[in-house]
Short mmCIF file of C-alpha atoms in Angstrom, two decimals:
data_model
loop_
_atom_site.label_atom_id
_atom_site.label_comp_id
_atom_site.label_asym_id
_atom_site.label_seq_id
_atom_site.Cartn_x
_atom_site.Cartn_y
_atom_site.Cartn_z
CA UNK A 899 149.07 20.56 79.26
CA UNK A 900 151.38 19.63 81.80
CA UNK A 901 150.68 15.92 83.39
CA UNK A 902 150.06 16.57 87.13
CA UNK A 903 151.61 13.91 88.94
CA UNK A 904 155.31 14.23 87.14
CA UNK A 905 155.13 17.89 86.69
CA UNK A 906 156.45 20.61 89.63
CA UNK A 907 156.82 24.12 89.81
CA UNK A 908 159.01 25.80 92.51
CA UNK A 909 157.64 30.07 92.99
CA UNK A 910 159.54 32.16 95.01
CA UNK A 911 158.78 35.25 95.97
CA UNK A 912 161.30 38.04 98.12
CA UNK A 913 158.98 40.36 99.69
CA UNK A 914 161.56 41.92 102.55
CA UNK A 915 164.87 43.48 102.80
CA UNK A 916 166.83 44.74 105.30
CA UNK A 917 169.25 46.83 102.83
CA UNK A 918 168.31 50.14 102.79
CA UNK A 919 168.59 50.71 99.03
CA UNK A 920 166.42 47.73 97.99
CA UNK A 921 163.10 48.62 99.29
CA UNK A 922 160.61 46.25 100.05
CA UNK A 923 157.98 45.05 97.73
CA UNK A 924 154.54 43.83 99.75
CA UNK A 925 152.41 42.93 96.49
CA UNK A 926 155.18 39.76 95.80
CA UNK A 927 153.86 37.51 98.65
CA UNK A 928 150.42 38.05 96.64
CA UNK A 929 151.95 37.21 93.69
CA UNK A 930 153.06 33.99 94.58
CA UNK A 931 149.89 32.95 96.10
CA UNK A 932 147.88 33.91 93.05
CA UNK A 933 150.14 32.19 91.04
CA UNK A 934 149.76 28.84 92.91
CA UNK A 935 146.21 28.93 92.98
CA UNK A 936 146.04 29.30 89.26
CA UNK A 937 148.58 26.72 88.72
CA UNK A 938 146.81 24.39 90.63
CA UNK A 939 143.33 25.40 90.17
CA UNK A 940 141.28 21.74 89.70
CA UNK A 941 139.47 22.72 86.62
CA UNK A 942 141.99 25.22 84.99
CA UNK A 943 145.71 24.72 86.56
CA UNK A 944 147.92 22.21 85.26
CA UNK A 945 149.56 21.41 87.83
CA UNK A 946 148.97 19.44 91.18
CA UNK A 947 149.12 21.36 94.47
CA UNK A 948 151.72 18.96 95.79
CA UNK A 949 153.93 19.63 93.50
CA UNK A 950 153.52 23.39 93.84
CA UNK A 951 155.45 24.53 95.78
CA UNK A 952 155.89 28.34 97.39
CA UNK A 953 158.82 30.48 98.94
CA UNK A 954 158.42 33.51 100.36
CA UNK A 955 160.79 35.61 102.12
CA UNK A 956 163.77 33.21 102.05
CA UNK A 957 166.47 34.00 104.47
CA UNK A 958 169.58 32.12 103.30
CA UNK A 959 171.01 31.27 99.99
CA UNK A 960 170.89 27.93 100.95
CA UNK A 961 167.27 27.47 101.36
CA UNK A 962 166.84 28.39 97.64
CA UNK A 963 169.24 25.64 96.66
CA UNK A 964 167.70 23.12 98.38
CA UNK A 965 164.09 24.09 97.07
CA UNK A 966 165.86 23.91 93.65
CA UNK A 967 167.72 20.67 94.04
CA UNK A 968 164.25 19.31 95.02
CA UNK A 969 162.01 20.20 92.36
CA UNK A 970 164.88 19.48 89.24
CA UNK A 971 164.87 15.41 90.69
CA UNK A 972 161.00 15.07 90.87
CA UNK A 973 159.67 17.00 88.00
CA UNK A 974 159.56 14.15 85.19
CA UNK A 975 157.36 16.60 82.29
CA UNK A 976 157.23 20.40 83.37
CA UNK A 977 159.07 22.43 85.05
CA UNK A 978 158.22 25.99 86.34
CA UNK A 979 160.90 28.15 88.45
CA UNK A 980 159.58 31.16 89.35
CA UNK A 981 161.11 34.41 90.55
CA UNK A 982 159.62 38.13 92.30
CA UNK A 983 161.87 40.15 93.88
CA UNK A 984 165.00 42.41 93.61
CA UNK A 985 167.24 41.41 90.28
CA UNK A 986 170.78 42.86 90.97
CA UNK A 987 173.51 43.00 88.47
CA UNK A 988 177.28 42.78 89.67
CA UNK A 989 180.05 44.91 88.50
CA UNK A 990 180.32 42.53 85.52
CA UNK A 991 176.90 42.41 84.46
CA UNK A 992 175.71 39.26 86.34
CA UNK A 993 171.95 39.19 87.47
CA UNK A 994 171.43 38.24 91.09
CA UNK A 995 168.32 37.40 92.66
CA UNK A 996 168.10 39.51 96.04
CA UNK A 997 166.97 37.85 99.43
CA UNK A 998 166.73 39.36 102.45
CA UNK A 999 170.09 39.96 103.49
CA UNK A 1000 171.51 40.81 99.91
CA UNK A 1001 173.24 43.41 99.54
CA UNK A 1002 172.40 45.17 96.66
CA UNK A 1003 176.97 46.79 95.82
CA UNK A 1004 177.66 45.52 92.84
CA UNK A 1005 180.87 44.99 93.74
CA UNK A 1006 179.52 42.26 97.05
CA UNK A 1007 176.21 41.39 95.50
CA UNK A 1008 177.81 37.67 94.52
CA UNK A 1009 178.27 37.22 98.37
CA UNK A 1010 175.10 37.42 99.26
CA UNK A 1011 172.95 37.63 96.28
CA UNK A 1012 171.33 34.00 94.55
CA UNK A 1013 173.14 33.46 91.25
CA UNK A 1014 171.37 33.59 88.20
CA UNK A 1015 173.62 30.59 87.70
CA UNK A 1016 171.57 28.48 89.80
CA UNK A 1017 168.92 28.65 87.96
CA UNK A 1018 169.64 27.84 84.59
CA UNK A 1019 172.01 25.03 86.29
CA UNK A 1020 168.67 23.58 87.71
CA UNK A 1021 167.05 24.01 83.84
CA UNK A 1022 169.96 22.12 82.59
CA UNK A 1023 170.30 19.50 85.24
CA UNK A 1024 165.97 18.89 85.08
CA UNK A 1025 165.15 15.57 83.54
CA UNK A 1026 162.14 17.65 82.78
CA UNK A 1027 160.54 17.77 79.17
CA UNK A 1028 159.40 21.03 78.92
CA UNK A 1029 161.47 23.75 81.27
CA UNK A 1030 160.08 27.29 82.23
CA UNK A 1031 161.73 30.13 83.65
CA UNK A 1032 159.77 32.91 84.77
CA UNK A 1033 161.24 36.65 86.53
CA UNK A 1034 159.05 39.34 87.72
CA UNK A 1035 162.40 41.55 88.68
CA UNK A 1036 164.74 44.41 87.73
CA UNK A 1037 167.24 43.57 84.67
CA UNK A 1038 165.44 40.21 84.49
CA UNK A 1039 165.90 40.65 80.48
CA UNK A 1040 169.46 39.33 81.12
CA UNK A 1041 167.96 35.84 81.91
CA UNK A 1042 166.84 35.37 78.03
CA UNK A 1043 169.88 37.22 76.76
CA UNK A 1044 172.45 34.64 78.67
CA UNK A 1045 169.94 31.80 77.88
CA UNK A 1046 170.33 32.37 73.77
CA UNK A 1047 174.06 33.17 74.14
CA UNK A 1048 176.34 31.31 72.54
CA UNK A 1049 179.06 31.18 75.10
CA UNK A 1050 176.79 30.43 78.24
CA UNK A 1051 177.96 27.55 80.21
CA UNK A 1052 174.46 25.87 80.12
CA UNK A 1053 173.78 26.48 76.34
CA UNK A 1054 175.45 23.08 75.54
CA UNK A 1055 173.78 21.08 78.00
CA UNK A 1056 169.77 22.26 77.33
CA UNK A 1057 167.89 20.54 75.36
CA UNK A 1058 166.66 23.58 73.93
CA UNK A 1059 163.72 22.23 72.42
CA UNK A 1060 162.04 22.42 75.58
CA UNK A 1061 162.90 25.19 77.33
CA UNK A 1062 161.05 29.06 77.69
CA UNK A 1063 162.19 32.35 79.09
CA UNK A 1064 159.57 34.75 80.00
CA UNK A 1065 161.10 37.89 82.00
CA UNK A 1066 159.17 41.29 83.35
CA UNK A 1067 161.45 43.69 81.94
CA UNK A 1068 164.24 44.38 79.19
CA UNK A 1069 168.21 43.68 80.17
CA UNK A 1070 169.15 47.08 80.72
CA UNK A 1071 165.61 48.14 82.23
CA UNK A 1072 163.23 47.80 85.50
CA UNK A 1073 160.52 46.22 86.37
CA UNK A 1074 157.69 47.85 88.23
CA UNK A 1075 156.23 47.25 91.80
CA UNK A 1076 153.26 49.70 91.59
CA UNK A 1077 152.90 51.01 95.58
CA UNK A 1078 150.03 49.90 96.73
CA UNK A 1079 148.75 47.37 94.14
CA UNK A 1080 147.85 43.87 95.10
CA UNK A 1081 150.07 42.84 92.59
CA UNK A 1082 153.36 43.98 90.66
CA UNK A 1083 152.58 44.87 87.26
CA UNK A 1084 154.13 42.02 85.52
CA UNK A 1085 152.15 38.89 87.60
CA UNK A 1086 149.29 41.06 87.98
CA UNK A 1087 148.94 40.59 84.33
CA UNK A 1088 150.21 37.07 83.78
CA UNK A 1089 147.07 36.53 86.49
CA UNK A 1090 144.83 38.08 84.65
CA UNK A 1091 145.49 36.51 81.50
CA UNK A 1092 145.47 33.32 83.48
CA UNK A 1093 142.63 33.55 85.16
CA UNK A 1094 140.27 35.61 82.06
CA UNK A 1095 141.64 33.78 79.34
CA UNK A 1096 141.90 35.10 76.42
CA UNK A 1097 138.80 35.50 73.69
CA UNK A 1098 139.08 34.11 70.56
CA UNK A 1099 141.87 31.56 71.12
CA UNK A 1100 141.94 28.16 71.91
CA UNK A 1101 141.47 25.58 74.43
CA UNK A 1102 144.30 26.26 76.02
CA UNK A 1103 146.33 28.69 77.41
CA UNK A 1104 149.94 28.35 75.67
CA UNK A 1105 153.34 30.15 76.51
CA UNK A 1106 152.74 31.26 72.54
CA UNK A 1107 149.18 32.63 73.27
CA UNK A 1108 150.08 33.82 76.77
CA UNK A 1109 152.93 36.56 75.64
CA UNK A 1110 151.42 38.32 72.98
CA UNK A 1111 148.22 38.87 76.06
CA UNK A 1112 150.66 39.63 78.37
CA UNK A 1113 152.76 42.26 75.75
CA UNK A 1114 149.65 44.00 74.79
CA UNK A 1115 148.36 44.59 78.38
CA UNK A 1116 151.36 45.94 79.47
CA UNK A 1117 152.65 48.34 76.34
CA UNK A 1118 148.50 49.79 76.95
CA UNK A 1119 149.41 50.49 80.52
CA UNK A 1120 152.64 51.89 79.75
CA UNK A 1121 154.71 49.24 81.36
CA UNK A 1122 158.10 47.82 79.89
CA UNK A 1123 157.70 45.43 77.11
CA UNK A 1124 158.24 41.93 78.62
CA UNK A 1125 160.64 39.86 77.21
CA UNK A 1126 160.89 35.80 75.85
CA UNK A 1127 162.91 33.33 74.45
CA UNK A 1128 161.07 30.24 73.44
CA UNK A 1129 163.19 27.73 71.23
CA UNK A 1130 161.52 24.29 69.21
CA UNK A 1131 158.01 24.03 69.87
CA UNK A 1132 158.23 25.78 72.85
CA UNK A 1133 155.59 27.95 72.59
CA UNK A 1134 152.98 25.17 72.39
CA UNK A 1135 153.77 24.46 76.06
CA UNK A 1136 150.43 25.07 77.99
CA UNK A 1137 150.11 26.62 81.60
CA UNK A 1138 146.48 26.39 82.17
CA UNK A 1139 143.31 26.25 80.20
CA UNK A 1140 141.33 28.80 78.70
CA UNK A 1141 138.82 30.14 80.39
CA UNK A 1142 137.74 32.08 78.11
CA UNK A 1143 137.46 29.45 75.47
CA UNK A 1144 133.82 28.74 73.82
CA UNK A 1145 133.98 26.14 71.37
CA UNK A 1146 132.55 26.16 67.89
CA UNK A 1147 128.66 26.41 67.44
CA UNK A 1148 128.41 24.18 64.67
CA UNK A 1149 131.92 22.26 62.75
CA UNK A 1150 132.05 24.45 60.18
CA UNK A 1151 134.83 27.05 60.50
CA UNK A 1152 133.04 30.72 61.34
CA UNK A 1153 135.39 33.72 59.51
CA UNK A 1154 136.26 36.30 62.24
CA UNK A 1155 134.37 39.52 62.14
CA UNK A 1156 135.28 42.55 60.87
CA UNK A 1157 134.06 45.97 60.20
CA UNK A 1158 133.25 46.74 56.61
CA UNK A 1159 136.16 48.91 55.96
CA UNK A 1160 138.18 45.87 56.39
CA UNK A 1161 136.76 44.15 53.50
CA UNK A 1162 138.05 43.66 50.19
CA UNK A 1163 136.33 44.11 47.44
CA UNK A 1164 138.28 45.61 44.82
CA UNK A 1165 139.72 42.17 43.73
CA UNK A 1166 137.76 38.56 43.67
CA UNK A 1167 138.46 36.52 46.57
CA UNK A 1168 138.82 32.88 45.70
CA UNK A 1169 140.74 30.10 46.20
CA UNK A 1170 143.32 29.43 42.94
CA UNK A 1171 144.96 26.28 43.51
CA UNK A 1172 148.81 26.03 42.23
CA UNK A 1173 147.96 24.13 39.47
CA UNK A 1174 145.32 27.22 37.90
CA UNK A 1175 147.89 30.09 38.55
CA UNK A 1176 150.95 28.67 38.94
CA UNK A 1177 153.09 31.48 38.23
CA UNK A 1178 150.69 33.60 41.42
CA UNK A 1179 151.68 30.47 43.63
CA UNK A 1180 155.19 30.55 42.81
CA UNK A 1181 155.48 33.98 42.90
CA UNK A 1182 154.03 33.80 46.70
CA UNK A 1183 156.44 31.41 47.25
CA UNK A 1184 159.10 33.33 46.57
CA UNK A 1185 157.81 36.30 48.31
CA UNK A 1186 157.71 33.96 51.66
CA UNK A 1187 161.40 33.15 51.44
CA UNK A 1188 162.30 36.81 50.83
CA UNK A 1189 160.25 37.95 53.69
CA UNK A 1190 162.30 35.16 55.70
CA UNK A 1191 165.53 36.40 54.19
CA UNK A 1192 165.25 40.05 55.31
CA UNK A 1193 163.78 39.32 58.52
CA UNK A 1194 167.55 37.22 58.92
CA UNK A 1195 169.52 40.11 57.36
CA UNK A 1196 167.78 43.30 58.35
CA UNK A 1197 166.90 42.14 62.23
CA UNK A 1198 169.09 39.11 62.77
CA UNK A 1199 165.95 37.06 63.27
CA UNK A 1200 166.40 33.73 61.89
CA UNK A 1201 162.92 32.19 61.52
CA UNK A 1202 163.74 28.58 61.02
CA UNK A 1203 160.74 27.12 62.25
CA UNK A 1204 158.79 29.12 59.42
CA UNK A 1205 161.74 28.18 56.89
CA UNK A 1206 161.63 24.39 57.16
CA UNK A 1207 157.30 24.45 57.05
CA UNK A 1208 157.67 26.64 53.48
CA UNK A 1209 160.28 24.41 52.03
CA UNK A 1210 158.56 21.17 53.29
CA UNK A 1211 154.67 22.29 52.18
CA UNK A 1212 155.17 25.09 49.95
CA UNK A 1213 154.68 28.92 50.55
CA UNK A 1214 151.04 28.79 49.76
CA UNK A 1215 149.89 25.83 51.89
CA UNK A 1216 152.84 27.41 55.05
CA UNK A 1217 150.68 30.35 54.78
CA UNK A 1218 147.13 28.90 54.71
CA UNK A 1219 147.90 26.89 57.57
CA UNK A 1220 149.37 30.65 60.06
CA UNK A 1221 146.09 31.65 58.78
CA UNK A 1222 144.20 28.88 60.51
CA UNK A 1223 145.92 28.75 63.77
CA UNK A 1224 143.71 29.97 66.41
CA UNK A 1225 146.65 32.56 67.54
CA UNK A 1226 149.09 34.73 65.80
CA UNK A 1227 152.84 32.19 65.32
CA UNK A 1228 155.36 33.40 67.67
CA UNK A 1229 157.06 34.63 64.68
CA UNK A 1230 154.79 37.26 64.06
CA UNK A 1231 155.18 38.73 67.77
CA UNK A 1232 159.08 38.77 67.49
CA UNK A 1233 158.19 40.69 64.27
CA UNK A 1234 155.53 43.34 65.61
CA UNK A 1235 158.50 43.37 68.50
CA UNK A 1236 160.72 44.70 66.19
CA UNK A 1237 158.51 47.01 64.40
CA UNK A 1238 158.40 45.24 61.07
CA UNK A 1239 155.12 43.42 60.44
CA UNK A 1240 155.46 44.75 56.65
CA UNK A 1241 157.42 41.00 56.71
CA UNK A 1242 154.84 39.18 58.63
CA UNK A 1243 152.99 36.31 56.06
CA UNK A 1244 149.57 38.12 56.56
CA UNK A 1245 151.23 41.55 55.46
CA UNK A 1246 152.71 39.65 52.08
CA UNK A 1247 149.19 37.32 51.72
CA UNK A 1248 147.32 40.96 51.58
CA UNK A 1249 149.58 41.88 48.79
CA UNK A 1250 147.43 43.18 45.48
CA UNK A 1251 148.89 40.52 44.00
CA UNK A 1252 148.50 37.58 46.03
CA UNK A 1253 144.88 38.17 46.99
CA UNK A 1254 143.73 36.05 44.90
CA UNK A 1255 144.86 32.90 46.25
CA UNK A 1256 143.20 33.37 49.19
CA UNK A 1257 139.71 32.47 50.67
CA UNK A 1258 137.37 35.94 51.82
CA UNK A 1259 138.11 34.77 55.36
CA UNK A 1260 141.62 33.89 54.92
CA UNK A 1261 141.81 37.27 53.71
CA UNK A 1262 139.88 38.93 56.40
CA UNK A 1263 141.69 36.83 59.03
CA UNK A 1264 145.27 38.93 57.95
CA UNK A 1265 143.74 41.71 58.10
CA UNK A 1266 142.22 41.27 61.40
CA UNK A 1267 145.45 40.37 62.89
CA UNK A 1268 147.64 43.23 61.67
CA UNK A 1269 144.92 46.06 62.73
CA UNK A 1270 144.93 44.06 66.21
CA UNK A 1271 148.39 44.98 66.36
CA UNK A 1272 148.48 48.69 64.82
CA UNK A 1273 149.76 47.72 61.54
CA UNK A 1274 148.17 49.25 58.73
CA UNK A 1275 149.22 48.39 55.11
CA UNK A 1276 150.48 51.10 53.05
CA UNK A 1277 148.60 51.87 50.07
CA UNK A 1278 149.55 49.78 47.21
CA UNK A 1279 150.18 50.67 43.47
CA UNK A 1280 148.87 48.42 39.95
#
């Protein structure tokens, strides 16, 4: 969780334009009020209202800069800029931030639109530990595109161990405002998540835990697929707590639940250490760093996080441990992204062959997880 006193988070919201082709979008004032109050919320929020602070409706260009000087020399842990509004691209592809006055030509939108620039300037310049950047706006995909690029001014100067990109829409796609709602479509559903919680995971609310939510509730309701960029341990950065949280009945670990079908019991499910079946283990092993291998050739995903736990504990014990994590690994969302869970570690643990190094819940846990998502393994072959 974020530490109150040293943390800050700047939300802006542009509600009114006086452009005719950018039409005005009511629900963002809500947004940012929503937001604050579960930010800030004394028994969930993790942040202090005084160093919350809201923008609605800015005027000038200027007033954004000085709200982001601000925040980037006081926030000491977390930092949270937050954007609704208009995004804007310019002639060559540069997202803009509309205000009231912008005008929305891509040929004069850099006159009197807020650069993009600014904030991953105030990201980089943020003695902050952890650094969040959050668009609810058209084209707002560009954000974690220029953020992972390898020629953007500010990707020498993050420390990208601590920094997260979580944007509304695709780069080439928009978000949506729907008329009428309280909220637009993206924050309505980052609310929601914030506020419910979400069953079955754990004390807290994490950037990890929060986007697969947030991806799930939007695909269902035909929205555009959000997009992120976490980098290091990123993903274990918490907003808020769970609400939705209920602890353990007793210290033993409970198996998750699942319907009969879901069982196996064609082949016996117990434990085999590496020392009884080495060759299985090894085997497994092997399987792990293939499945890491394609995922780098065949989607240009480089899992390195997952690479340096299977060399440092072993494919087996790497796997065991995904298993136990209270939330699906941030590699196996970039994965269902991409429509190839067949590579996800709970797709190769389910394996005829591999079965049998895993526990009945273990088992039942991979499962679980790939059915949550729509994946269904193909039928296998002795």
């Amino acid at each position: 969780m974020p530490d109150r006193q040293t943390s800050r988070a700047l939300l802006i919201g542009a509600s009114r334009f006086s452009n005719q082709d950018l039409h005005d979008l009511p629900a963002v004032v809500n947004n940012v009020q929503a937001l604050a109050e579960a930010l800030t919320d004394p028994t969930l929020g993790g942040f202090d209202q005084s160093g919350c602070r809201m923008l609605t409706d800015p005027t000038t260009q200027q007033q954004i800069g000085d709200q982001l000087h601000a925040v980037v020399d006081e926030a000491l842990d977390t930092l949270v800029l937050y954007y609704a509004g208009h995004g804007v691209l310019s002639r060559r592809g540069d997202l803009f931030l509309a205000i009231e006055g912008t005008d929305p030509d891509s040929r004069r939108v850099h006159y009197s639109g807020v650069p993009m620039e600014w904030f991953r300037s105030a990201l980089a310049d943020s003695p902050a530990r952890n650094r969040i950047l959050i668009l609810d706006c058209c084209f707002s995909g560009h954000a974690a595109e220029s953020m992972s690029g390898t020629t953007s001014a500010v990707s020498g100067k993050l420390d990208i161990r601590g920094t997260y990109t979580l944007a509304s829409a695709p780069a080439h796609e928009t978000a949506v405002a729907p008329v009428g709602a309280q909220f637009t479509a993206f924050t309505g559903e980052l609310l929601n998540t914030l506020q419910q919680g979400v069953p079955g995971d754990g004390p807290l609310l994490t950037l990890g835990e929060i986007y697969p939510a947030l991806t799930r509730a939007l695909l269902a309701s035909g929205m555009p697929c959000p997009q992120r960029l976490g980098t290091g341990l990123a993903d274990h950065i918490a907003l808020t707590r769970n609400r939705a949280y209920r602890p353990a009945a007793s210290p033993a670990a409970k198996p998750r639940q699942v319907s009969e079908s879901h069982r196996i019991s064609t082949v016996p499910c117990r434990r085999i250490a590496e020392e009884q079946d080495p060759k299985a283990a090894a085997e497994f092993h092997a399987a792990m760093l293939e499945g890491y291998r394609k995922a780098k050739k065949e989607l240009n995903y480089n899992a390195a996080y997952f690479l340096k736990m299977v060399q440092e504990v072993g494919g087996l014990e790497a796997a065991r441990r995904l298993l136990r994590a209270s939330s699906v690994s941030s590699g196996f969302t970039t994965l269902w992204e991409k429509g190839r869970l067949d590579l996800a570690v709970e797709a190769v643990v389910l394996q005829d062959r591999f079965v049998g190094l895993f526990t009945d819940e273990e088992l039942e846990i991979a499962r679980h997880r790939l059915a949550e998502y729509g994946y269904h393994l193909p039928a296998q072959t002795s």
